[in-house]
Structure formats: structure tokens, C-alpha cells
Amino acid sequence: MAIRNIIQIGDPTLRKRSFEVTEVNDKIRQLLDDMKETLIAADGAGLAAPQVGILRRIFIVMAEDKYYECINPEIIEKSGSQNGSEGCLSVRGKYGDVERPNKVTVKALDRYGKPFTVKAEGFLARAFCHEYDHLDGILYVDKATKLMEEKD
Ligand code: NI
């Protein structure tokens, strides 16, 4: 495994639409392993492949003691709404308020190409929506009603 470089806002790669994964192979599994290591090292809740410069429809979410790897994800159901604070590993030093659905159902392929669905609510639903947006070149700062500097 290897820690990959997380690209930052301003890099045009973050604004592109990622491509579907056509074959879930060892190269994809290697990428997932590297993304997991990168996410843990950065102490984040989620990471999308374009954030490490790979324009593929892949993201991972690690929150509330759960870990998900999603390939070619689709948000097939959304309901309710929540307003809360959000940050991004590609937008260092900032956070902002973003409205998101309160519940989502995500359909995706796992690391062996097998389809699965997951229902999430609250923070987990927020994380899925945030990561999904990355695959379409959307950053949370585009949706934030209030953007603030992190003080530490
Ligand atoms: Ni992000």
C-alpha cells in the first residue's frame, strides 16, 4: 500500500467528471488499498478517486465505525434534509454548512465487482453525498451556504 498525494482545490482534475470503471481488477483493488491508507493518514471521513488524481467513479467512506468501498456508485433514493458542517481533504483549512438529504440509498460495486446497496442516514448519508459529488467534479464549497476558516 502507499499513501497518495491528495490534490487541492484549483487543480482542474477535481472539476472533471470521472469515468465509469469497466473492469474491477487488481489495479482497482490496489487503488482502493492506497485510498484507504491515504484516508487514514489524513484522518478524513471519505475520499474519492479524483482527489488522488484518478478520474474513475470510485470513493470510500469511513465513518461511525463503518467502512465502505463504492465503485460506479449511484444514489438511488434520497429523502429528508439535514443542514450541517462539512469539510474536504481537498479544501484544507476550511469548513462550511451544506444542506444534504438526511437519508440515502447507494448502489455500487464492491472490490470484487459484486453489486451491493447500502442505506445511510445522518452523517453517513452526508459523507456519501459529498463523495458522490466529487465524481461529477462538484466540491462542497459550491453548495455551502457559509464557508469558514478552520481555527487550530
Ligand atoms: Ni471532499
Short mmCIF file of C-alpha atoms and ligand atoms in Angstrom, two decimals:
data_model
loop_
_atom_site.label_atom_id
_atom_site.label_comp_id
_atom_site.label_asym_id
_atom_site.label_seq_id
_atom_site.Cartn_x
_atom_site.Cartn_y
_atom_site.Cartn_z
CA MET A 1 0.00 0.00 0.00
CA ALA A 2 1.07 3.56 -0.49
CA ILE A 3 -0.10 6.95 0.60
CA ARG A 4 -1.09 9.01 -2.42
CA ASN A 5 -0.98 12.75 -2.80
CA ILE A 6 -4.34 14.48 -2.26
CA ILE A 7 -4.79 17.20 -4.84
CA GLN A 8 -6.15 20.56 -3.76
CA ILE A 9 -8.87 22.91 -4.97
CA GLY A 10 -7.64 24.86 -8.00
CA ASP A 11 -6.37 21.69 -9.68
CA PRO A 12 -8.59 21.21 -12.78
CA THR A 13 -8.74 17.41 -12.22
CA LEU A 14 -11.12 18.00 -9.29
CA ARG A 15 -13.58 19.67 -11.68
CA LYS A 16 -13.81 16.87 -14.23
CA ARG A 17 -16.40 14.12 -14.44
CA SER A 18 -14.89 10.76 -13.56
CA PHE A 19 -15.29 7.75 -15.84
CA GLU A 20 -17.11 4.51 -15.07
CA VAL A 21 -14.92 1.58 -14.04
CA THR A 22 -15.27 -1.02 -16.80
CA GLU A 23 -13.36 -3.83 -15.09
CA VAL A 24 -12.84 -4.30 -11.37
CA ASN A 25 -9.34 -5.77 -11.40
CA ASP A 26 -6.18 -5.88 -9.26
CA LYS A 27 -5.27 -2.35 -10.31
CA ILE A 28 -8.59 -1.09 -8.91
CA ARG A 29 -8.09 -3.08 -5.69
CA GLN A 30 -4.60 -1.59 -5.37
CA LEU A 31 -6.11 1.88 -5.78
CA LEU A 32 -8.70 1.12 -3.08
CA ASP A 33 -5.97 -0.07 -0.70
CA ASP A 34 -3.95 3.07 -1.34
CA MET A 35 -7.01 5.30 -0.92
CA LYS A 36 -7.78 3.64 2.42
CA GLU A 37 -4.25 4.18 3.66
CA THR A 38 -4.32 7.78 2.40
CA LEU A 39 -7.67 8.46 4.10
CA ILE A 40 -6.49 7.04 7.44
CA ALA A 41 -3.26 9.07 7.27
CA ALA A 42 -5.25 12.24 6.52
CA ASP A 43 -7.80 11.47 9.25
CA GLY A 44 -10.77 12.08 6.96
CA ALA A 45 -14.27 10.60 6.62
CA GLY A 46 -14.15 9.94 2.91
CA LEU A 47 -12.03 10.10 -0.21
CA ALA A 48 -12.87 9.96 -3.91
CA ALA A 49 -10.50 8.69 -6.62
CA PRO A 50 -10.31 12.07 -8.43
CA GLN A 51 -8.84 13.51 -5.21
CA VAL A 52 -5.79 11.34 -5.78
CA GLY A 53 -5.75 12.29 -9.46
CA ILE A 54 -7.57 9.20 -10.81
CA LEU A 55 -10.68 10.07 -12.83
CA ARG A 56 -12.62 6.90 -12.02
CA ARG A 57 -16.02 6.58 -10.34
CA ILE A 58 -14.73 5.24 -7.04
CA PHE A 59 -14.98 6.52 -3.49
CA ILE A 60 -14.51 5.27 0.04
CA VAL A 61 -16.27 6.35 3.21
CA MET A 62 -15.02 5.68 6.72
CA ALA A 63 -17.32 6.98 9.44
CA GLU A 64 -19.22 5.83 12.51
CA ASP A 65 -17.03 2.71 12.74
CA LYS A 66 -18.09 1.69 9.26
CA TYR A 67 -16.07 1.42 6.08
CA TYR A 68 -17.43 1.33 2.53
CA GLU A 69 -15.76 1.00 -0.84
CA CYS A 70 -18.02 2.07 -3.71
CA ILE A 71 -17.28 1.55 -7.39
CA ASN A 72 -19.61 3.06 -10.04
CA PRO A 73 -21.92 4.26 -7.25
CA GLU A 74 -25.45 5.57 -7.82
CA ILE A 75 -27.62 7.33 -5.30
CA ILE A 76 -30.90 5.51 -5.97
CA GLU A 77 -33.00 7.06 -3.19
CA LYS A 78 -32.85 10.31 -1.23
CA SER A 79 -35.18 11.63 1.43
CA GLY A 80 -35.43 14.36 4.02
CA SER A 81 -32.85 17.05 4.55
CA GLN A 82 -30.19 17.99 7.06
CA ASN A 83 -28.00 21.02 7.48
CA GLY A 84 -24.55 20.54 8.92
CA SER A 85 -20.88 21.27 8.82
CA GLU A 86 -18.67 19.75 6.17
CA GLY A 87 -15.02 19.78 5.21
CA CYS A 88 -12.93 18.22 2.46
CA LEU A 89 -9.38 16.87 2.27
CA SER A 90 -9.00 18.80 -1.00
CA VAL A 91 -10.02 22.11 0.62
CA ARG A 92 -7.64 22.37 3.56
CA GLY A 93 -8.29 24.72 6.43
CA LYS A 94 -11.95 25.39 5.68
CA TYR A 95 -15.37 24.07 6.59
CA GLY A 96 -18.88 25.12 5.73
CA ASP A 97 -22.60 24.49 6.18
CA VAL A 98 -24.16 22.33 3.49
CA GLU A 99 -27.69 21.06 3.10
CA ARG A 100 -27.89 17.36 2.23
CA PRO A 101 -30.56 14.65 2.17
CA ASN A 102 -30.98 13.03 5.57
CA LYS A 103 -31.26 9.53 4.14
CA VAL A 104 -29.81 7.98 1.02
CA THR A 105 -29.61 4.57 -0.55
CA VAL A 106 -26.44 3.95 -2.53
CA LYS A 107 -25.97 1.17 -5.04
CA ALA A 108 -22.42 0.29 -6.07
CA LEU A 109 -19.96 -2.48 -6.88
CA ASP A 110 -17.59 -3.80 -4.24
CA ARG A 111 -13.89 -4.55 -4.77
CA TYR A 112 -14.75 -7.87 -6.44
CA GLY A 113 -17.25 -6.32 -8.84
CA LYS A 114 -20.24 -7.59 -6.86
CA PRO A 115 -23.23 -5.21 -6.60
CA PHE A 116 -24.47 -4.11 -3.16
CA THR A 117 -26.75 -1.46 -1.74
CA VAL A 118 -26.34 0.47 1.48
CA LYS A 119 -28.82 2.69 3.30
CA ALA A 120 -27.35 5.56 5.27
CA GLU A 121 -28.64 8.44 7.32
CA GLY A 122 -27.31 11.45 9.15
CA PHE A 123 -23.56 11.97 8.89
CA LEU A 124 -23.05 8.81 6.86
CA ALA A 125 -25.61 9.98 4.28
CA ARG A 126 -23.81 13.33 4.15
CA ALA A 127 -20.49 11.59 3.56
CA PHE A 128 -21.90 9.52 0.69
CA CYS A 129 -23.39 12.62 -0.98
CA HIS A 130 -20.16 14.60 -0.57
CA GLU A 131 -18.02 11.83 -2.07
CA TYR A 132 -20.51 11.19 -4.86
CA ASP A 133 -20.33 14.86 -5.87
CA HIS A 134 -16.55 14.54 -6.33
CA LEU A 135 -17.20 12.05 -9.15
CA ASP A 136 -19.07 14.77 -11.03
CA GLY A 137 -16.48 17.46 -10.36
CA ILE A 138 -18.55 19.12 -7.64
CA LEU A 139 -16.98 20.36 -4.41
CA TYR A 140 -18.89 21.12 -1.22
CA VAL A 141 -17.78 24.75 -1.42
CA ASP A 142 -20.12 25.05 -4.46
CA LYS A 143 -23.07 24.23 -2.20
CA ALA A 144 -22.01 25.71 1.13
CA THR A 145 -24.18 28.50 2.47
CA LYS A 146 -21.45 29.58 4.85
CA LEU A 147 -17.73 28.96 4.43
CA MET A 148 -15.43 29.38 7.40
CA GLU A 149 -11.73 29.20 8.18
CA GLU A 150 -10.63 26.45 10.50
CA LYS A 151 -9.01 27.71 13.67
CA ASP A 152 -6.49 25.44 15.35
NI NI B 1 -14.18 16.01 -0.34
#
